[in-house]
Tab-separated table of C-alpha atoms in Angstrom:
chain	number	residue	atom	x	y	z
A	8	VAL	CA	11.123	-9.921	-2.104
A	9	GLN	CA	12.263	-6.389	-3.120
A	10	LEU	CA	10.107	-4.648	-0.542
A	11	GLN	CA	9.491	-5.481	2.849
A	12	ALA	CA	5.958	-4.442	4.316
A	13	SER	CA	5.164	-4.347	8.249
A	14	GLY	CA	2.784	-2.992	10.678
A	15	GLY	CA	-0.246	-5.425	10.119
A	16	GLY	CA	-2.076	-6.633	13.060
A	17	LEU	CA	-5.406	-7.395	15.175
A	18	VAL	CA	-7.208	-4.406	15.796
A	19	GLN	CA	-10.811	-3.426	16.722
A	20	ALA	CA	-13.301	-1.646	14.355
A	21	GLY	CA	-12.908	1.859	14.621
A	22	GLY	CA	-9.177	1.741	15.236
A	23	PHE	CA	-6.097	2.619	13.043
A	24	LEU	CA	-3.051	1.089	12.158
A	25	ARG	CA	-0.082	2.486	10.137
A	26	LEU	CA	1.532	0.324	7.194
A	27	SER	CA	5.327	0.481	6.166
A	28	CYS	CA	7.162	-0.336	3.080
A	29	ALA	CA	10.958	-0.278	2.867
A	30	PRO	CA	13.173	-1.583	-0.161
A	31	SER	CA	15.267	-4.550	0.826
A	32	GLU	CA	17.404	-4.460	-1.827
A	33	ARG	CA	17.235	-1.819	-3.942
A	34	THR	CA	16.464	2.101	-3.729
A	35	PHE	CA	12.906	2.808	-5.501
A	36	SER	CA	12.902	6.765	-5.016
A	37	SER	CA	12.137	7.037	-8.403
A	38	TYR	CA	9.458	4.733	-8.672
A	39	PHE	CA	5.722	5.104	-8.334
A	40	MET	CA	4.480	3.207	-5.410
A	41	GLY	CA	1.211	1.559	-4.308
A	42	TRP	CA	-0.534	-0.571	-1.693
A	43	PHE	CA	-2.684	-3.564	-2.715
A	44	ARG	CA	-4.730	-5.737	-0.637
A	45	GLN	CA	-6.189	-9.473	-1.191
A	46	ALA	CA	-8.760	-10.742	1.264
A	47	PRO	CA	-9.457	-14.582	0.938
A	48	GLY	CA	-11.133	-15.823	-1.803
A	49	LYS	CA	-10.815	-12.638	-3.300
A	50	GLU	CA	-8.742	-11.098	-5.975
A	51	ARG	CA	-5.772	-8.618	-5.231
A	52	GLU	CA	-7.267	-4.994	-5.349
A	53	PHE	CA	-5.724	-1.568	-5.349
A	54	VAL	CA	-6.002	0.483	-2.536
A	55	ALA	CA	-3.811	3.559	-2.872
A	56	ALA	CA	-0.762	4.833	-4.811
A	57	ILE	CA	1.562	7.708	-4.671
A	58	THR	CA	4.026	9.552	-7.263
A	59	TRP	CA	7.947	9.098	-6.873
A	60	SER	CA	7.580	12.840	-5.108
A	61	GLY	CA	4.825	12.442	-2.973
A	62	GLY	CA	3.020	15.142	-4.670
A	63	ASN	CA	0.328	13.402	-6.016
A	64	SER	CA	-1.675	10.286	-4.610
A	65	TYR	CA	-4.524	8.138	-5.479
A	66	TYR	CA	-6.823	5.879	-4.081
A	67	ALA	CA	-9.539	3.352	-4.291
A	68	GLU	CA	-13.201	4.849	-3.505
A	69	SER	CA	-13.788	2.203	-0.818
A	70	VAL	CA	-10.885	3.796	1.403
A	71	LYS	CA	-10.958	7.498	0.421
A	72	GLY	CA	-10.765	9.392	3.189
A	73	ARG	CA	-9.971	7.108	5.724
A	74	PHE	CA	-6.390	6.003	4.181
A	75	THR	CA	-3.631	8.335	3.582
A	76	ILE	CA	-0.544	6.894	1.220
A	77	SER	CA	2.882	9.085	2.243
A	78	ARG	CA	6.596	8.704	1.412
A	79	GLY	CA	9.440	9.059	3.616
A	80	ASN	CA	11.844	12.162	3.361
A	81	ALA	CA	14.474	9.939	1.326
A	82	LYS	CA	11.655	9.180	-0.933
A	83	ASN	CA	12.684	5.424	-0.705
A	84	THR	CA	10.332	4.156	2.166
A	85	MET	CA	6.186	4.625	1.950
A	86	TYR	CA	3.329	4.519	4.575
A	87	LEU	CA	-0.075	3.869	4.650
A	88	GLN	CA	-2.177	5.278	7.671
A	89	MET	CA	-5.315	3.755	8.054
A	90	ASN	CA	-8.024	5.248	10.255
A	91	THR	CA	-11.720	4.125	11.149
A	92	LEU	CA	-11.027	0.756	10.187
A	93	LYS	CA	-13.982	-1.676	9.085
A	94	PRO	CA	-13.921	-5.212	9.000
A	95	GLU	CA	-14.130	-5.501	5.445
A	96	ASP	CA	-10.554	-3.991	5.299
A	97	THR	CA	-9.341	-7.329	6.534
A	98	ALA	CA	-6.560	-8.640	4.260
A	99	VAL	CA	-3.294	-9.015	3.352
A	100	TYR	CA	-1.746	-5.738	2.249
A	101	TYR	CA	1.182	-5.666	-0.214
A	102	CYS	CA	3.446	-2.679	-1.268
A	103	ALA	CA	4.637	-2.328	-4.757
A	104	ALA	CA	6.897	-0.298	-6.906
A	105	GLY	CA	6.381	0.538	-10.809
A	106	ARG	CA	7.529	2.871	-13.406
A	107	PHE	CA	4.065	4.172	-14.143
A	108	ALA	CA	1.046	5.540	-12.631
A	109	SER	CA	-1.687	2.583	-12.527
A	110	ASP	CA	-4.210	0.788	-10.186
A	111	LEU	CA	-3.278	-2.419	-12.320
A	112	VAL	CA	-1.329	-4.983	-10.717
A	113	THR	CA	0.442	-5.812	-13.752
A	114	LYS	CA	1.643	-2.280	-13.853
A	115	TYR	CA	4.069	-3.154	-10.791
A	116	ASN	CA	7.323	-4.924	-11.203
A	117	TYR	CA	8.518	-5.127	-7.385
A	118	TRP	CA	6.181	-6.438	-4.630
A	119	GLY	CA	6.547	-6.859	-0.938
A	120	GLN	CA	5.616	-10.171	0.904
A	121	GLY	CA	2.709	-8.574	2.433
A	122	THR	CA	1.410	-8.081	6.014
A	123	LEU	CA	-1.754	-9.070	7.671
A	124	VAL	CA	-4.316	-6.564	8.664
A	125	THR	CA	-7.290	-8.125	10.537
A	126	VAL	CA	-10.371	-5.980	11.468
A	127	SER	CA	-12.567	-7.138	14.522
A	128	SER	CA	-15.946	-6.187	14.543
């Protein structure tokens, strides 16, 4: 495991959580980083991504306006601020790093172990 994701938990609909992602073995300051999620019985899907500089970010339509992705000052950590959570946001959230900008799982080379987010109605 190259990345460590944390911050998941149980929250009521309308609530918020902040996920964090930090490297465990190497630096990712020059990498494109992203968040994906996987709900039970579903494929892993793109949530958000950010360039190495933090200057550009990308979002899935389902989270646009509610989630904000950011990088730490050292560019080696990443965060996902999740507001106005909905039950359909329930999933295991994974952070990942890759060399190229993409919303595809296959374009990311390094992954975290995942953190569970549960949103109750």
